[in-house]
Amino acid sequence: MPEFSYGAEVTHVAKRDMRARLLARRRELTADARSVAAARVQAELVSLVRRLRPIRVTAYVPVGSEPGGPELPEVLRAALPADGELLLPVLLPDLDLDWAAYDGPEALVAAGRGMREPTGRRLGPDAIVDAELVVLPAVAVDLAGVRLGRGGGSYDRALARLPEGALTVVPLHDGELVSVLPAEPHDRPVRAVVTPAEGLRTLDAAPPSGRGTPPGVAPHTSAGRTRGE
């Protein structure tokens, strides 16, 4: 078997094992710990939205022990300017992501892979291209922006559509921002994370086209941390 195939298999196994460990750790969090963490993550993201005043934001509905809590879409929508819109993902049969506007919790339905999806008109997979802020899930992120997802590849495909300079932010629990993650060629780095203890933190991924830190997001300090307002 060619060496590159062996290396890819090793990376795949390393990702699988790390994903299993981190998800088990999330399941051990108490309801109180999840609630406190969700409130802090929500506050940081609301602060970011109010600074940026984006017209289009994409996010998702956290389920189970995912950071941010199930109220995250409602909280983000309330922070948007009057002409802003929040899009949520709709999982397609090939595991790609379509998008539809969030019209409130009553307009969400249970879907595959534990997701909750909006029932409104689908806007197409390219709707993410115009998003000024993309809030997306992960199990972990490393200091270079490498993201460990659930393994389906849905968000890798969505991220590949984004223009250079798009602001991508991942809510995490404390301890899920790690030094290094195993990476594969299709992995798309993210630009920032939000954790309960450290708030908003920009990462060390090379800035696209020399654009540097996105507007409204202060560069991280020597400690690598930026708190929201």
Short mmCIF file of C-alpha atoms in Angstrom, two decimals:
data_model
loop_
_atom_site.label_atom_id
_atom_site.label_comp_id
_atom_site.label_asym_id
_atom_site.label_seq_id
_atom_site.Cartn_x
_atom_site.Cartn_y
_atom_site.Cartn_z
CA MET A 1 0.00 0.00 0.00
CA PRO A 2 1.42 3.45 -0.85
CA GLU A 3 2.88 5.40 2.05
CA PHE A 4 0.46 8.32 1.64
CA SER A 5 -2.50 5.96 2.09
CA TYR A 6 -1.01 4.63 5.32
CA GLY A 7 -0.48 8.19 6.58
CA ALA A 8 -4.06 9.13 5.76
CA GLU A 9 -5.35 6.11 7.66
CA VAL A 10 -3.22 7.00 10.69
CA THR A 11 -4.62 10.55 10.65
CA HIS A 12 -8.17 9.24 10.31
CA VAL A 13 -7.74 6.93 13.31
CA ALA A 14 -6.14 9.70 15.38
CA LYS A 15 -9.08 11.98 14.61
CA ARG A 16 -11.60 9.27 15.44
CA ASP A 17 -9.99 8.50 18.79
CA MET A 18 -9.66 12.15 19.79
CA ARG A 19 -13.24 12.84 18.76
CA ALA A 20 -14.48 9.96 20.91
CA ARG A 21 -12.53 11.17 23.96
CA LEU A 22 -13.73 14.74 23.67
CA LEU A 23 -17.37 13.79 23.10
CA ALA A 24 -17.25 11.52 26.14
CA ARG A 25 -15.88 14.45 28.15
CA ARG A 26 -18.75 16.65 26.98
CA ARG A 27 -21.28 14.04 28.05
CA GLU A 28 -19.84 14.14 31.57
CA LEU A 29 -20.59 17.85 32.00
CA THR A 30 -23.37 18.55 34.47
CA ALA A 31 -26.47 20.46 33.43
CA ASP A 32 -25.35 23.41 35.55
CA ALA A 33 -21.90 23.46 33.95
CA ARG A 34 -23.43 23.39 30.47
CA SER A 35 -25.80 26.22 31.35
CA VAL A 36 -23.05 28.46 32.72
CA ALA A 37 -20.81 27.74 29.73
CA ALA A 38 -23.64 28.42 27.29
CA ALA A 39 -24.41 31.80 28.87
CA ARG A 40 -20.78 32.90 28.61
CA VAL A 41 -20.43 31.74 25.01
CA GLN A 42 -23.69 33.45 24.05
CA ALA A 43 -22.59 36.72 25.67
CA GLU A 44 -19.30 36.74 23.75
CA LEU A 45 -21.01 36.03 20.42
CA VAL A 46 -23.66 38.68 21.05
CA SER A 47 -20.91 41.20 21.76
CA LEU A 48 -19.20 40.26 18.50
CA VAL A 49 -22.43 40.57 16.49
CA ARG A 50 -23.15 43.98 17.96
CA ARG A 51 -19.65 45.19 17.05
CA LEU A 52 -19.73 43.82 13.51
CA ARG A 53 -23.40 44.62 12.74
CA PRO A 54 -23.48 41.97 9.98
CA ILE A 55 -26.34 41.72 7.51
CA ARG A 56 -26.04 37.95 7.11
CA VAL A 57 -24.88 35.47 9.75
CA THR A 58 -24.90 31.69 9.60
CA ALA A 59 -25.06 29.58 12.74
CA TYR A 60 -26.63 26.32 13.93
CA VAL A 61 -28.73 24.89 16.76
CA PRO A 62 -26.46 23.29 19.40
CA VAL A 63 -27.86 19.97 20.59
CA GLY A 64 -27.06 17.81 23.59
CA SER A 65 -23.82 18.93 25.21
CA GLU A 66 -22.68 21.15 22.33
CA PRO A 67 -21.42 24.57 23.49
CA GLY A 68 -23.72 27.55 23.18
CA GLY A 69 -26.99 25.93 24.22
CA PRO A 70 -30.16 25.40 22.16
CA GLU A 71 -31.11 29.09 22.57
CA LEU A 72 -28.09 30.24 20.55
CA PRO A 73 -29.99 31.02 17.31
CA GLU A 74 -32.59 33.11 19.13
CA VAL A 75 -29.89 35.01 21.03
CA LEU A 76 -27.94 35.74 17.85
CA ARG A 77 -31.02 36.82 15.92
CA ALA A 78 -31.94 39.27 18.68
CA ALA A 79 -28.49 40.85 18.47
CA LEU A 80 -28.61 41.44 14.70
CA PRO A 81 -29.40 44.84 13.21
CA ALA A 82 -32.96 45.36 11.99
CA ASP A 83 -32.06 44.39 8.43
CA GLY A 84 -29.92 41.41 9.46
CA GLU A 85 -30.77 37.77 8.86
CA LEU A 86 -29.65 34.54 10.46
CA LEU A 87 -29.34 31.40 8.35
CA LEU A 88 -29.23 27.86 9.73
CA PRO A 89 -28.04 24.70 7.93
CA VAL A 90 -30.22 22.06 6.32
CA LEU A 91 -28.47 18.72 5.85
CA LEU A 92 -28.71 17.35 2.30
CA PRO A 93 -28.72 13.62 1.43
CA ASP A 94 -25.08 13.83 0.26
CA LEU A 95 -24.16 15.49 3.61
CA ASP A 96 -23.61 18.89 2.03
CA LEU A 97 -25.36 21.87 3.65
CA ASP A 98 -28.20 23.96 2.30
CA TRP A 99 -29.35 27.07 4.22
CA ALA A 100 -32.64 28.64 5.28
CA ALA A 101 -33.59 31.66 7.36
CA TYR A 102 -34.21 31.19 11.08
CA ASP A 103 -37.77 32.27 11.89
CA GLY A 104 -37.91 31.27 15.53
CA PRO A 105 -37.85 28.05 17.59
CA GLU A 106 -41.37 27.10 16.48
CA ALA A 107 -40.08 26.85 12.89
CA LEU A 108 -37.45 24.21 13.66
CA VAL A 109 -37.83 20.48 13.06
CA ALA A 110 -35.77 17.46 14.07
CA ALA A 111 -33.55 16.17 11.28
CA GLY A 112 -30.73 13.72 10.59
CA ARG A 113 -27.62 13.43 12.77
CA GLY A 114 -29.44 15.04 15.69
CA MET A 115 -29.74 18.41 13.96
CA ARG A 116 -32.63 20.81 14.28
CA GLU A 117 -33.36 22.54 11.00
CA PRO A 118 -35.42 25.53 9.81
CA THR A 119 -38.50 24.79 7.77
CA GLY A 120 -38.36 27.89 5.56
CA ARG A 121 -37.43 28.26 1.91
CA ARG A 122 -34.05 26.79 1.09
CA LEU A 123 -31.56 29.28 -0.29
CA GLY A 124 -28.98 26.85 -1.71
CA PRO A 125 -25.51 25.76 -0.54
CA ASP A 126 -23.96 28.99 -1.86
CA ALA A 127 -26.00 31.16 0.53
CA ILE A 128 -23.10 30.94 2.98
CA VAL A 129 -20.89 32.87 0.55
CA ASP A 130 -22.45 36.20 1.56
CA ALA A 131 -22.22 35.61 5.32
CA GLU A 132 -20.15 38.19 7.17
CA LEU A 133 -19.98 35.95 10.23
CA VAL A 134 -20.05 32.15 10.20
CA VAL A 135 -20.60 30.44 13.55
CA LEU A 136 -20.00 26.72 13.19
CA PRO A 137 -19.65 23.67 15.43
CA ALA A 138 -16.59 21.57 16.19
CA VAL A 139 -15.43 19.04 18.74
CA ALA A 140 -12.07 20.79 19.03
CA VAL A 141 -9.89 23.39 17.31
CA ASP A 142 -6.12 23.84 17.44
CA LEU A 143 -4.01 27.00 17.60
CA ALA A 144 -3.54 27.02 13.82
CA GLY A 145 -7.29 26.95 13.25
CA VAL A 146 -7.51 23.28 12.31
CA ARG A 147 -10.99 22.08 13.22
CA LEU A 148 -12.08 18.61 14.35
CA GLY A 149 -15.71 18.06 13.36
CA ARG A 150 -18.04 15.10 13.67
CA GLY A 151 -16.52 13.35 10.67
CA GLY A 152 -19.18 13.87 8.01
CA GLY A 153 -17.31 16.59 6.10
CA SER A 154 -20.38 18.84 5.79
CA TYR A 155 -18.71 21.95 7.13
CA ASP A 156 -15.48 21.35 5.23
CA ARG A 157 -17.53 21.61 2.05
CA ALA A 158 -19.36 24.69 3.30
CA LEU A 159 -16.14 26.40 4.38
CA ALA A 160 -14.58 25.75 0.98
CA ARG A 161 -17.20 28.07 -0.54
CA LEU A 162 -16.32 31.04 1.64
CA PRO A 163 -14.36 33.98 0.25
CA GLU A 164 -10.99 34.88 1.67
CA GLY A 165 -11.30 36.92 4.83
CA ALA A 166 -14.63 35.47 5.96
CA LEU A 167 -14.87 35.43 9.74
CA THR A 168 -15.40 31.89 11.01
CA VAL A 169 -15.91 31.36 14.75
CA VAL A 170 -16.33 28.09 16.67
CA PRO A 171 -17.93 27.91 20.15
CA LEU A 172 -16.05 25.44 22.37
CA HIS A 173 -16.06 24.20 25.93
CA ASP A 174 -12.98 24.96 27.99
CA GLY A 175 -10.20 22.49 27.22
CA GLU A 176 -11.27 21.99 23.58
CA LEU A 177 -8.83 24.54 22.16
CA VAL A 178 -5.74 22.35 21.85
CA SER A 179 -2.16 22.82 20.67
CA VAL A 180 -2.23 20.58 17.60
CA LEU A 181 -4.82 18.42 15.86
CA PRO A 182 -4.25 15.80 13.17
CA ALA A 183 -5.10 17.36 9.82
CA GLU A 184 -5.92 16.23 6.30
CA PRO A 185 -5.69 18.17 3.02
CA HIS A 186 -9.46 18.81 2.90
CA ASP A 187 -9.55 20.38 6.38
CA ARG A 188 -10.43 24.08 6.31
CA PRO A 189 -9.05 26.23 9.14
CA VAL A 190 -11.22 28.61 11.14
CA ARG A 191 -10.19 32.05 12.31
CA ALA A 192 -11.43 32.28 15.89
CA VAL A 193 -12.98 30.37 18.78
CA VAL A 194 -15.10 31.32 21.77
CA THR A 195 -14.66 29.52 25.09
CA PRO A 196 -16.37 30.21 28.44
CA ALA A 197 -13.14 31.06 30.27
CA GLU A 198 -11.21 32.96 27.58
CA GLY A 199 -13.94 34.53 25.47
CA LEU A 200 -13.19 35.36 21.85
CA ARG A 201 -9.73 34.28 20.72
CA THR A 202 -8.27 34.74 17.26
CA LEU A 203 -6.04 31.98 15.98
CA ASP A 204 -2.69 31.74 14.26
CA ALA A 205 -3.89 30.62 10.85
CA ALA A 206 -2.17 32.67 8.15
CA PRO A 207 -4.37 35.68 7.29
CA PRO A 208 -5.80 35.29 3.77
CA SER A 209 -4.30 37.68 1.18
CA GLY A 210 -2.64 39.70 3.90
CA ARG A 211 -5.97 41.01 5.15
CA GLY A 212 -5.08 40.42 8.77
CA THR A 213 -7.67 40.38 11.53
CA PRO A 214 -11.26 40.90 10.38
CA PRO A 215 -12.95 44.25 11.21
CA GLY A 216 -14.49 44.31 14.66
CA VAL A 217 -12.21 41.58 16.02
CA ALA A 218 -9.18 42.73 17.95
CA PRO A 219 -5.94 40.78 17.36
CA HIS A 220 -5.16 38.37 20.16
CA THR A 221 -2.79 39.49 22.85
CA SER A 222 0.56 37.91 23.68
CA ALA A 223 -1.45 35.45 25.71
CA GLY A 224 -3.52 34.75 22.63
CA ARG A 225 -6.74 36.07 24.11
CA THR A 226 -9.30 38.72 23.25
CA ARG A 227 -12.29 39.26 25.48
CA GLY A 228 -15.59 40.44 24.09
CA GLU A 229 -17.00 43.77 25.25
#
